[in-house]
Amino acid sequence: MSMHNNLKKLLTIKEEPIVSIFIKTYPGINFAAKNQLKLKTSLKTAKEAHSDVPKKTWELIETQLVNFINEIADKIGQFPSIALYLTPNDYFKFNLNHAIEVDKVIVGPEAYTLPLLAQQATKLSGTILSLHRDSFELHQFKEGVLLKQELPEDAPIDMVSTLGPESTDTTTTHGPTGALHGLNTKDEEKAIDNRNYYLAIEKFLVAHPELIYKRLFLIGLPKNQSLFHELTKLKSVNSEITIKKSPSALTTTEIEKDLLDQNQILINQTIDHLLDRARSLDEVNPSKTNPIGLFALLTQHRVNTLLINEDAVFPGLISDGQIIDTEPGKTTNNLLNDLANFTLRNSGNVYVISADHFNSGQFVYGV
């Protein structure tokens, strides 16, 4: 399940409490035991700090941690950090591409999602089409990780198997796709083969929509990508993010980084545009916005996008559609987090961004 869908499901959870655990992991399977110990220690700390939660509830939550560890024990260290959410009847795990500074655990009626939302680039997901002149591959890109896609038997994996071997005489030949092959001069023949092969790839992708997850990102030399764009009419091809290099010249890590970097550039452009709009909305965003006042605008549908200061904590909770004041020192109750979750549940957008974008005393902008 993608991060987006998993987060959407997490936000539908009604049962309480939700234990939100963030740990910096030890890398690799050799440190699986240490990562598991970190999670167990975090949960123990939470249990000791919240004696008001019934013993039976803690037993159910502890069972969910055991279930998670049994299912994914040696994979915890694949990312620099993870976020794990435990409820009495379920668990949700998210990979974080950047190492968190300090392990922490938060217990409350809401999942603490701000650290996830701060990593907007990890939301990039889709299918990667790696184009060579005479072959192709598909990869799935989810949560910043590239995984090779297994192809069915009818896949035109390379030009020879698709168009058939080149003819050595003047007789017309037909490959498995029925394309003419082997009649023209060498350069002309190569160009025709290239076009016919890319058309075969398009035909295959149209016949197998289940292989394309959300959108299609292209990796390939500029001339190959240009030809593919010229010939094909696939609506899922993304034009904003693409890598114009030979796939064979790139490592998996380089591809992952390049895609995430490009996505972050697009996100930064979006945020800059939203910030300009927010600063012009004096009624919505006075010099020192009170998040409680912003909640009223959210409920009136006058605001559907939030820009949240990643370093800010504002005490308070949302319960039954009302703001509940909490003690300033109780930092686990962060109204900004509840505002973010409320916005996401109502199909809005949330960006958690650097404090550098905010005026003094500003916690959040609404747009």
mmCIF file of C-alpha atoms in Angstrom:
data_model
loop_
_atom_site.group_PDB
_atom_site.id
_atom_site.type_symbol
_atom_site.label_atom_id
_atom_site.label_comp_id
_atom_site.label_asym_id
_atom_site.label_seq_id
_atom_site.Cartn_x
_atom_site.Cartn_y
_atom_site.Cartn_z
ATOM 1 C CA MET A 1 0.000 0.000 0.000
ATOM 2 C CA SER A 2 1.332 3.458 -0.875
ATOM 3 C CA MET A 3 2.119 6.066 1.748
ATOM 4 C CA HIS A 4 -0.838 8.168 0.586
ATOM 5 C CA ASN A 5 -3.369 5.342 0.882
ATOM 6 C CA ASN A 6 -1.889 4.108 4.144
ATOM 7 C CA LEU A 7 -2.067 7.603 5.660
ATOM 8 C CA LYS A 8 -5.647 7.977 4.445
ATOM 9 C CA LYS A 9 -6.572 4.727 6.193
ATOM 10 C CA LEU A 10 -4.734 5.743 9.370
ATOM 11 C CA LEU A 11 -6.744 8.960 9.531
ATOM 12 C CA THR A 12 -10.009 7.006 9.503
ATOM 13 C CA ILE A 13 -9.132 5.190 12.760
ATOM 14 C CA LYS A 14 -11.656 6.014 15.486
ATOM 15 C CA GLU A 15 -10.251 3.972 18.373
ATOM 16 C CA GLU A 16 -8.004 5.526 21.011
ATOM 17 C CA PRO A 17 -5.268 5.891 21.937
ATOM 18 C CA ILE A 18 -2.926 5.974 18.967
ATOM 19 C CA VAL A 19 0.749 5.487 19.805
ATOM 20 C CA SER A 20 3.035 7.304 17.346
ATOM 21 C CA ILE A 21 6.645 6.096 17.431
ATOM 22 C CA PHE A 22 9.532 7.675 15.509
ATOM 23 C CA ILE A 23 12.950 6.019 15.615
ATOM 24 C CA LYS A 24 16.238 6.477 13.844
ATOM 25 C CA THR A 25 17.099 2.984 12.648
ATOM 26 C CA TYR A 26 20.299 0.985 12.592
ATOM 27 C CA PRO A 27 20.914 0.134 8.907
ATOM 28 C CA GLY A 28 20.684 -3.383 7.501
ATOM 29 C CA ILE A 29 19.397 -6.760 8.662
ATOM 30 C CA ASN A 30 22.376 -7.292 10.988
ATOM 31 C CA PHE A 31 20.885 -4.739 13.375
ATOM 32 C CA ALA A 32 17.314 -6.033 13.288
ATOM 33 C CA ALA A 33 17.432 -6.937 16.993
ATOM 34 C CA LYS A 34 18.598 -3.428 17.955
ATOM 35 C CA ASN A 35 15.809 -1.814 15.925
ATOM 36 C CA GLN A 36 13.246 -4.088 17.541
ATOM 37 C CA LEU A 37 14.597 -3.180 20.975
ATOM 38 C CA LYS A 38 14.231 0.509 20.150
ATOM 39 C CA LEU A 39 10.570 0.008 19.318
ATOM 40 C CA LYS A 40 9.923 -2.037 22.464
ATOM 41 C CA THR A 41 11.682 0.561 24.615
ATOM 42 C CA SER A 42 9.627 3.367 23.053
ATOM 43 C CA LEU A 43 6.391 1.544 23.784
ATOM 44 C CA LYS A 44 7.488 0.809 27.345
ATOM 45 C CA THR A 45 8.250 4.516 27.851
ATOM 46 C CA ALA A 46 4.805 5.438 26.540
ATOM 47 C CA LYS A 47 3.099 2.908 28.800
ATOM 48 C CA GLU A 48 4.884 4.214 31.882
ATOM 49 C CA ALA A 49 3.961 7.811 31.038
ATOM 50 C CA HIS A 50 0.278 7.025 30.449
ATOM 51 C CA SER A 51 -0.932 4.986 33.369
ATOM 52 C CA ASP A 52 -4.417 6.382 32.740
ATOM 53 C CA VAL A 53 -4.768 4.071 29.720
ATOM 54 C CA PRO A 54 -6.411 0.754 30.762
ATOM 55 C CA LYS A 55 -4.120 -2.263 31.145
ATOM 56 C CA LYS A 56 -6.185 -4.262 28.632
ATOM 57 C CA THR A 57 -5.734 -1.536 26.020
ATOM 58 C CA TRP A 58 -1.957 -1.580 26.495
ATOM 59 C CA GLU A 59 -1.967 -5.357 26.084
ATOM 60 C CA LEU A 60 -3.764 -5.017 22.747
ATOM 61 C CA ILE A 61 -1.313 -2.333 21.587
ATOM 62 C CA GLU A 62 1.661 -4.460 22.644
ATOM 63 C CA THR A 63 0.209 -7.327 20.596
ATOM 64 C CA GLN A 64 0.158 -5.081 17.531
ATOM 65 C CA LEU A 65 3.841 -4.279 18.042
ATOM 66 C CA VAL A 66 4.599 -8.015 18.207
ATOM 67 C CA ASN A 67 2.595 -8.543 15.015
ATOM 68 C CA PHE A 68 4.568 -5.818 13.268
ATOM 69 C CA ILE A 69 7.932 -7.185 14.409
ATOM 70 C CA ASN A 70 7.033 -10.737 13.364
ATOM 71 C CA GLU A 71 5.969 -9.591 9.919
ATOM 72 C CA ILE A 72 8.734 -7.171 9.045
ATOM 73 C CA ALA A 73 11.515 -7.734 11.586
ATOM 74 C CA ASP A 74 14.561 -7.710 9.278
ATOM 75 C CA LYS A 75 13.297 -4.872 7.038
ATOM 76 C CA ILE A 76 13.100 -2.112 9.630
ATOM 77 C CA GLY A 77 16.612 -0.879 8.822
ATOM 78 C CA GLN A 78 16.015 -0.324 5.106
ATOM 79 C CA PHE A 79 15.396 3.392 5.686
ATOM 80 C CA PRO A 80 17.158 5.959 7.909
ATOM 81 C CA SER A 81 14.062 6.282 10.114
ATOM 82 C CA ILE A 82 10.584 4.867 10.447
ATOM 83 C CA ALA A 83 7.270 6.029 11.837
ATOM 84 C CA LEU A 84 5.133 3.345 13.448
ATOM 85 C CA TYR A 85 1.555 3.914 14.563
ATOM 86 C CA LEU A 86 -0.027 1.415 16.952
ATOM 87 C CA THR A 87 -3.695 1.143 17.852
ATOM 88 C CA PRO A 88 -5.433 -1.591 19.855
ATOM 89 C CA ASN A 89 -6.392 -3.360 16.617
ATOM 90 C CA ASP A 90 -3.916 -2.354 13.908
ATOM 91 C CA TYR A 91 -0.520 -0.901 13.041
ATOM 92 C CA PHE A 92 0.772 1.375 10.282
ATOM 93 C CA LYS A 93 4.404 1.721 9.284
ATOM 94 C CA PHE A 94 5.940 4.487 7.148
ATOM 95 C CA ASN A 95 9.493 4.784 5.874
ATOM 96 C CA LEU A 96 11.263 8.114 6.381
ATOM 97 C CA ASN A 97 13.996 9.048 3.929
ATOM 98 C CA HIS A 98 15.805 11.322 6.377
ATOM 99 C CA ALA A 99 17.170 10.364 9.766
ATOM 100 C CA ILE A 100 15.246 11.940 12.632
ATOM 101 C CA GLU A 101 17.389 13.633 15.267
ATOM 102 C CA VAL A 102 15.819 12.171 18.407
ATOM 103 C CA ASP A 103 13.642 9.089 18.882
ATOM 104 C CA LYS A 104 10.241 9.999 20.282
ATOM 105 C CA VAL A 105 6.904 8.479 21.153
ATOM 106 C CA ILE A 106 3.585 10.329 21.368
ATOM 107 C CA VAL A 107 0.326 8.971 22.784
ATOM 108 C CA GLY A 108 -2.968 10.657 22.067
ATOM 109 C CA PRO A 109 -6.341 10.516 20.365
ATOM 110 C CA GLU A 110 -4.766 11.517 17.034
ATOM 111 C CA ALA A 111 -1.937 10.025 15.007
ATOM 112 C CA TYR A 112 1.016 12.432 15.075
ATOM 113 C CA THR A 113 1.530 12.956 11.336
ATOM 114 C CA LEU A 114 3.579 16.162 11.060
ATOM 115 C CA PRO A 115 6.947 14.340 10.609
ATOM 116 C CA LEU A 116 5.435 12.390 7.711
ATOM 117 C CA LEU A 117 4.033 15.484 6.053
ATOM 118 C CA ALA A 118 7.398 17.214 6.360
ATOM 119 C CA GLN A 119 8.738 14.680 3.858
ATOM 120 C CA GLN A 120 6.615 15.656 0.896
ATOM 121 C CA ALA A 121 9.076 14.264 -1.663
ATOM 122 C CA THR A 122 8.573 10.728 -0.410
ATOM 123 C CA LYS A 123 4.993 10.905 -1.619
ATOM 124 C CA LEU A 124 6.224 10.572 -5.206
ATOM 125 C CA SER A 125 4.984 7.301 -6.624
ATOM 126 C CA GLY A 126 4.315 5.775 -10.009
ATOM 127 C CA THR A 127 5.706 3.427 -12.621
ATOM 128 C CA ILE A 128 9.090 3.950 -14.255
ATOM 129 C CA LEU A 129 9.440 3.107 -17.949
ATOM 130 C CA SER A 130 13.126 2.665 -18.787
ATOM 131 C CA LEU A 131 13.499 3.080 -22.537
ATOM 132 C CA HIS A 132 16.422 1.707 -24.517
ATOM 133 C CA ARG A 133 16.393 1.776 -28.318
ATOM 134 C CA ASP A 134 15.794 -1.969 -28.500
ATOM 135 C CA SER A 135 14.464 -2.992 -25.052
ATOM 136 C CA PHE A 136 12.544 -1.690 -22.052
ATOM 137 C CA GLU A 137 11.914 -2.341 -18.360
ATOM 138 C CA LEU A 138 9.264 -1.340 -15.860
ATOM 139 C CA HIS A 139 9.881 -0.464 -12.216
ATOM 140 C CA GLN A 140 7.484 0.531 -9.459
ATOM 141 C CA PHE A 141 8.480 3.643 -7.502
ATOM 142 C CA LYS A 142 6.839 3.757 -4.065
ATOM 143 C CA GLU A 143 7.912 5.650 -0.933
ATOM 144 C CA GLY A 144 11.177 6.590 -2.614
ATOM 145 C CA VAL A 145 12.130 2.991 -3.462
ATOM 146 C CA LEU A 146 12.534 1.502 -6.945
ATOM 147 C CA LEU A 147 11.465 -2.125 -7.426
ATOM 148 C CA LYS A 148 11.626 -4.035 -10.720
ATOM 149 C CA GLN A 149 8.257 -5.028 -12.153
ATOM 150 C CA GLU A 150 7.788 -8.614 -13.300
ATOM 151 C CA LEU A 151 6.368 -8.623 -16.831
ATOM 152 C CA PRO A 152 3.867 -11.084 -18.351
ATOM 153 C CA GLU A 153 4.853 -13.450 -21.166
ATOM 154 C CA ASP A 154 3.423 -11.233 -23.912
ATOM 155 C CA ALA A 155 5.701 -8.314 -22.988
ATOM 156 C CA PRO A 156 7.819 -6.968 -25.883
ATOM 157 C CA ILE A 157 10.935 -7.125 -23.731
ATOM 158 C CA ASP A 158 13.310 -6.505 -26.643
ATOM 159 C CA MET A 159 13.254 -5.658 -30.334
ATOM 160 C CA VAL A 160 14.443 -9.037 -31.629
ATOM 161 C CA SER A 161 11.775 -11.060 -29.855
ATOM 162 C CA THR A 162 9.137 -8.505 -30.847
ATOM 163 C CA LEU A 163 9.969 -7.843 -34.499
ATOM 164 C CA GLY A 164 11.860 -11.024 -35.268
ATOM 165 C CA PRO A 165 15.487 -11.419 -36.459
ATOM 166 C CA GLU A 166 16.715 -9.202 -39.255
ATOM 167 C CA SER A 167 16.399 -10.618 -42.754
ATOM 168 C CA THR A 168 19.620 -11.381 -44.599
ATOM 169 C CA ASP A 169 17.982 -11.347 -48.052
ATOM 170 C CA THR A 170 15.536 -9.119 -49.922
ATOM 171 C CA THR A 171 12.443 -10.976 -48.737
ATOM 172 C CA THR A 172 9.977 -9.227 -46.482
ATOM 173 C CA THR A 173 9.892 -10.683 -42.994
ATOM 174 C CA HIS A 174 7.304 -10.312 -40.272
ATOM 175 C CA GLY A 175 8.020 -10.406 -36.578
ATOM 176 C CA PRO A 176 5.553 -11.550 -33.924
ATOM 177 C CA THR A 177 3.854 -8.133 -34.030
ATOM 178 C CA GLY A 178 3.407 -8.281 -37.816
ATOM 179 C CA ALA A 179 5.765 -5.326 -38.346
ATOM 180 C CA LEU A 180 7.788 -5.196 -41.556
ATOM 181 C CA HIS A 181 11.423 -5.908 -40.819
ATOM 182 C CA GLY A 182 14.601 -6.084 -42.890
ATOM 183 C CA LEU A 183 13.841 -4.510 -46.283
ATOM 184 C CA ASN A 184 15.413 -1.033 -46.256
ATOM 185 C CA THR A 185 18.879 0.396 -46.114
ATOM 186 C CA LYS A 186 20.583 0.061 -42.750
ATOM 187 C CA ASP A 187 19.805 3.532 -41.342
ATOM 188 C CA GLU A 188 16.249 3.567 -42.646
ATOM 189 C CA GLU A 189 15.660 0.076 -41.347
ATOM 190 C CA LYS A 190 16.913 0.991 -37.875
ATOM 191 C CA ALA A 191 14.575 3.979 -37.754
ATOM 192 C CA ILE A 192 11.578 1.898 -38.843
ATOM 193 C CA ASP A 193 12.427 -0.854 -36.366
ATOM 194 C CA ASN A 194 12.769 1.685 -33.575
ATOM 195 C CA ARG A 195 9.336 3.185 -34.338
ATOM 196 C CA ASN A 196 7.639 -0.199 -34.684
ATOM 197 C CA TYR A 197 9.177 -1.396 -31.451
ATOM 198 C CA TYR A 198 8.002 1.645 -29.475
ATOM 199 C CA LEU A 199 4.512 1.226 -30.935
ATOM 200 C CA ALA A 200 4.600 -2.372 -29.708
ATOM 201 C CA ILE A 201 5.514 -1.136 -26.215
ATOM 202 C CA GLU A 202 2.585 1.285 -26.261
ATOM 203 C CA LYS A 203 0.204 -1.461 -27.429
ATOM 204 C CA PHE A 204 1.410 -3.679 -24.596
ATOM 205 C CA LEU A 205 0.963 -0.975 -21.937
ATOM 206 C CA VAL A 206 -2.537 -0.161 -23.193
ATOM 207 C CA ALA A 207 -3.414 -3.871 -22.961
ATOM 208 C CA HIS A 208 -2.035 -4.072 -19.391
ATOM 209 C CA PRO A 209 -3.250 -0.977 -17.481
ATOM 210 C CA GLU A 210 -2.761 -2.871 -14.208
ATOM 211 C CA LEU A 211 1.013 -2.559 -14.684
ATOM 212 C CA ILE A 212 0.912 1.254 -14.508
ATOM 213 C CA TYR A 213 0.617 2.564 -10.955
ATOM 214 C CA LYS A 214 -0.821 6.104 -10.978
ATOM 215 C CA ARG A 215 1.482 7.657 -13.608
ATOM 216 C CA LEU A 216 4.344 6.797 -15.928
ATOM 217 C CA PHE A 217 7.777 8.394 -15.568
ATOM 218 C CA LEU A 218 10.241 8.018 -18.455
ATOM 219 C CA ILE A 219 13.957 7.325 -18.245
ATOM 220 C CA GLY A 220 15.907 7.278 -21.493
ATOM 221 C CA LEU A 221 18.071 9.261 -23.872
ATOM 222 C CA PRO A 222 16.373 12.437 -25.166
ATOM 223 C CA LYS A 223 16.023 11.064 -28.721
ATOM 224 C CA ASN A 224 14.327 7.904 -27.428
ATOM 225 C CA GLN A 225 11.956 9.851 -25.209
ATOM 226 C CA SER A 226 11.117 12.275 -28.036
ATOM 227 C CA LEU A 227 10.268 9.410 -30.374
ATOM 228 C CA PHE A 228 8.140 7.710 -27.715
ATOM 229 C CA HIS A 229 6.230 10.952 -27.067
ATOM 230 C CA GLU A 230 5.771 11.462 -30.829
ATOM 231 C CA LEU A 231 4.381 7.978 -31.429
ATOM 232 C CA THR A 232 2.370 7.185 -28.319
ATOM 233 C CA LYS A 233 -0.774 8.678 -26.830
ATOM 234 C CA LEU A 234 -0.532 7.317 -23.282
ATOM 235 C CA LYS A 235 -2.333 9.754 -20.972
ATOM 236 C CA SER A 236 -0.469 8.491 -17.913
ATOM 237 C CA VAL A 237 2.965 9.732 -19.070
ATOM 238 C CA ASN A 238 4.196 12.477 -16.726
ATOM 239 C CA SER A 239 5.855 15.396 -18.497
ATOM 240 C CA GLU A 240 7.128 17.261 -15.423
ATOM 241 C CA ILE A 241 9.455 14.602 -14.012
ATOM 242 C CA THR A 242 11.749 12.671 -16.335
ATOM 243 C CA ILE A 243 15.368 11.503 -16.487
ATOM 244 C CA LYS A 244 16.956 12.097 -19.894
ATOM 245 C CA LYS A 245 19.830 9.684 -19.565
ATOM 246 C CA SER A 246 20.452 6.101 -20.607
ATOM 247 C CA PRO A 247 18.979 3.786 -17.929
ATOM 248 C CA SER A 248 22.011 1.499 -18.233
ATOM 249 C CA ALA A 249 24.260 4.382 -17.139
ATOM 250 C CA LEU A 250 22.367 4.903 -13.857
ATOM 251 C CA THR A 251 22.345 2.984 -10.599
ATOM 252 C CA THR A 252 19.104 2.367 -8.731
ATOM 253 C CA THR A 253 20.206 4.823 -6.030
ATOM 254 C CA GLU A 254 20.926 7.521 -8.638
ATOM 255 C CA ILE A 255 17.486 7.066 -10.207
ATOM 256 C CA GLU A 256 15.726 7.247 -6.838
ATOM 257 C CA LYS A 257 17.617 10.399 -5.862
ATOM 258 C CA ASP A 258 17.060 12.125 -9.204
ATOM 259 C CA LEU A 259 13.304 11.499 -9.136
ATOM 260 C CA LEU A 260 12.938 12.685 -5.536
ATOM 261 C CA ASP A 261 15.091 15.766 -6.201
ATOM 262 C CA GLN A 262 12.940 16.722 -9.186
ATOM 263 C CA ASN A 263 9.775 16.184 -7.195
ATOM 264 C CA GLN A 264 11.096 18.345 -4.360
ATOM 265 C CA ILE A 265 11.776 21.158 -6.842
ATOM 266 C CA LEU A 266 8.151 21.008 -7.993
ATOM 267 C CA ILE A 267 6.963 20.977 -4.378
ATOM 268 C CA ASN A 268 9.141 23.996 -3.561
ATOM 269 C CA GLN A 269 7.630 25.872 -6.509
ATOM 270 C CA THR A 270 4.132 25.026 -5.276
ATOM 271 C CA ILE A 271 4.986 26.133 -1.739
ATOM 272 C CA ASP A 272 6.461 29.444 -2.951
ATOM 273 C CA HIS A 273 3.253 30.119 -4.879
ATOM 274 C CA LEU A 274 1.100 29.262 -1.846
ATOM 275 C CA LEU A 275 3.222 31.438 0.437
ATOM 276 C CA ASP A 276 2.756 34.427 -1.874
ATOM 277 C CA ARG A 277 -1.006 33.897 -1.780
ATOM 278 C CA ALA A 278 -1.068 33.363 1.990
ATOM 279 C CA ARG A 279 0.823 36.564 2.723
ATOM 280 C CA SER A 280 -1.673 38.536 0.659
ATOM 281 C CA LEU A 281 -4.633 37.211 2.642
ATOM 282 C CA ASP A 282 -4.519 39.581 5.620
ATOM 283 C CA GLU A 283 -7.923 38.516 6.911
ATOM 284 C CA VAL A 284 -6.955 34.844 6.972
ATOM 285 C CA ASN A 285 -3.321 35.296 7.982
ATOM 286 C CA PRO A 286 -2.726 38.297 10.237
ATOM 287 C CA SER A 287 0.821 38.946 11.416
ATOM 288 C CA LYS A 288 0.332 36.616 14.378
ATOM 289 C CA THR A 289 -2.202 34.006 13.383
ATOM 290 C CA ASN A 290 -4.036 32.159 16.113
ATOM 291 C CA PRO A 291 -4.484 28.519 14.989
ATOM 292 C CA ILE A 292 -7.789 28.439 16.875
ATOM 293 C CA GLY A 293 -9.140 31.158 14.607
ATOM 294 C CA LEU A 294 -7.884 29.295 11.552
ATOM 295 C CA PHE A 295 -9.872 26.231 12.585
ATOM 296 C CA ALA A 296 -13.088 28.227 12.196
ATOM 297 C CA LEU A 297 -12.097 29.083 8.622
ATOM 298 C CA LEU A 298 -11.391 25.403 7.895
ATOM 299 C CA THR A 299 -14.828 24.380 9.134
ATOM 300 C CA GLN A 300 -16.391 27.115 6.947
ATOM 301 C CA HIS A 301 -14.446 25.816 3.905
ATOM 302 C CA ARG A 302 -12.803 29.220 3.479
ATOM 303 C CA VAL A 303 -9.391 27.549 3.726
ATOM 304 C CA ASN A 304 -8.395 24.170 2.272
ATOM 305 C CA THR A 305 -4.576 24.309 2.330
ATOM 306 C CA LEU A 306 -2.319 24.690 5.360
ATOM 307 C CA LEU A 307 1.356 25.643 5.484
ATOM 308 C CA ILE A 308 2.630 24.596 8.918
ATOM 309 C CA ASN A 309 5.814 25.698 10.681
ATOM 310 C CA GLU A 310 7.723 22.443 11.252
ATOM 311 C CA ASP A 311 9.318 23.737 14.478
ATOM 312 C CA ALA A 312 6.139 25.049 16.078
ATOM 313 C CA VAL A 313 3.993 23.510 18.800
ATOM 314 C CA PHE A 314 0.686 25.085 19.823
ATOM 315 C CA PRO A 315 -1.096 23.408 22.752
ATOM 316 C CA GLY A 316 -4.586 22.160 22.092
ATOM 317 C CA LEU A 317 -6.684 19.324 20.660
ATOM 318 C CA ILE A 318 -9.659 18.980 18.344
ATOM 319 C CA SER A 319 -12.377 16.811 19.857
ATOM 320 C CA ASP A 320 -15.890 16.365 18.477
ATOM 321 C CA GLY A 321 -15.420 19.364 16.223
ATOM 322 C CA GLN A 322 -14.310 21.650 19.054
ATOM 323 C CA ILE A 323 -10.956 23.048 20.186
ATOM 324 C CA ILE A 324 -9.906 21.867 23.638
ATOM 325 C CA ASP A 325 -7.242 23.854 25.465
ATOM 326 C CA THR A 326 -4.375 21.894 27.021
ATOM 327 C CA GLU A 327 -1.452 22.781 29.222
ATOM 328 C CA PRO A 328 1.308 24.679 27.359
ATOM 329 C CA GLY A 329 3.963 22.271 28.637
ATOM 330 C CA LYS A 330 2.159 19.217 27.294
ATOM 331 C CA THR A 331 3.827 19.271 23.891
ATOM 332 C CA THR A 332 2.334 15.948 22.788
ATOM 333 C CA ASN A 333 -0.955 17.806 22.383
ATOM 334 C CA ASN A 334 -0.120 19.902 19.318
ATOM 335 C CA LEU A 335 -3.122 21.654 17.824
ATOM 336 C CA LEU A 336 -1.167 22.104 14.573
ATOM 337 C CA ASN A 337 -1.099 18.330 14.172
ATOM 338 C CA ASP A 338 -4.862 18.070 14.695
ATOM 339 C CA LEU A 339 -5.428 20.900 12.207
ATOM 340 C CA ALA A 340 -3.324 18.994 9.661
ATOM 341 C CA ASN A 341 -5.288 15.777 10.166
ATOM 342 C CA PHE A 342 -8.610 17.635 10.036
ATOM 343 C CA THR A 343 -7.599 19.240 6.735
ATOM 344 C CA LEU A 344 -6.476 15.957 5.194
ATOM 345 C CA ARG A 345 -9.692 14.203 6.229
ATOM 346 C CA ASN A 346 -11.619 16.915 4.418
ATOM 347 C CA SER A 347 -9.616 16.462 1.187
ATOM 348 C CA GLY A 348 -7.428 19.508 1.790
ATOM 349 C CA ASN A 349 -3.662 19.858 1.408
ATOM 350 C CA VAL A 350 -0.994 20.227 4.075
ATOM 351 C CA TYR A 351 2.640 21.278 3.733
ATOM 352 C CA VAL A 352 4.969 21.157 6.736
ATOM 353 C CA ILE A 353 7.827 23.505 5.937
ATOM 354 C CA SER A 354 10.837 25.276 7.396
ATOM 355 C CA ALA A 355 10.363 27.910 10.077
ATOM 356 C CA ASP A 356 12.342 30.295 7.827
ATOM 357 C CA HIS A 357 9.170 30.878 5.784
ATOM 358 C CA PHE A 358 7.207 32.287 8.725
ATOM 359 C CA ASN A 359 7.057 35.673 10.383
ATOM 360 C CA SER A 360 7.918 35.942 14.060
ATOM 361 C CA GLY A 361 5.120 34.390 16.091
ATOM 362 C CA GLN A 362 3.580 32.741 13.041
ATOM 363 C CA PHE A 363 2.702 29.056 13.380
ATOM 364 C CA VAL A 364 0.587 28.349 10.326
ATOM 365 C CA TYR A 365 -0.706 29.932 7.096
ATOM 366 C CA GLY A 366 -4.072 29.152 5.548
ATOM 367 C CA VAL A 367 -4.817 29.454 1.845
#
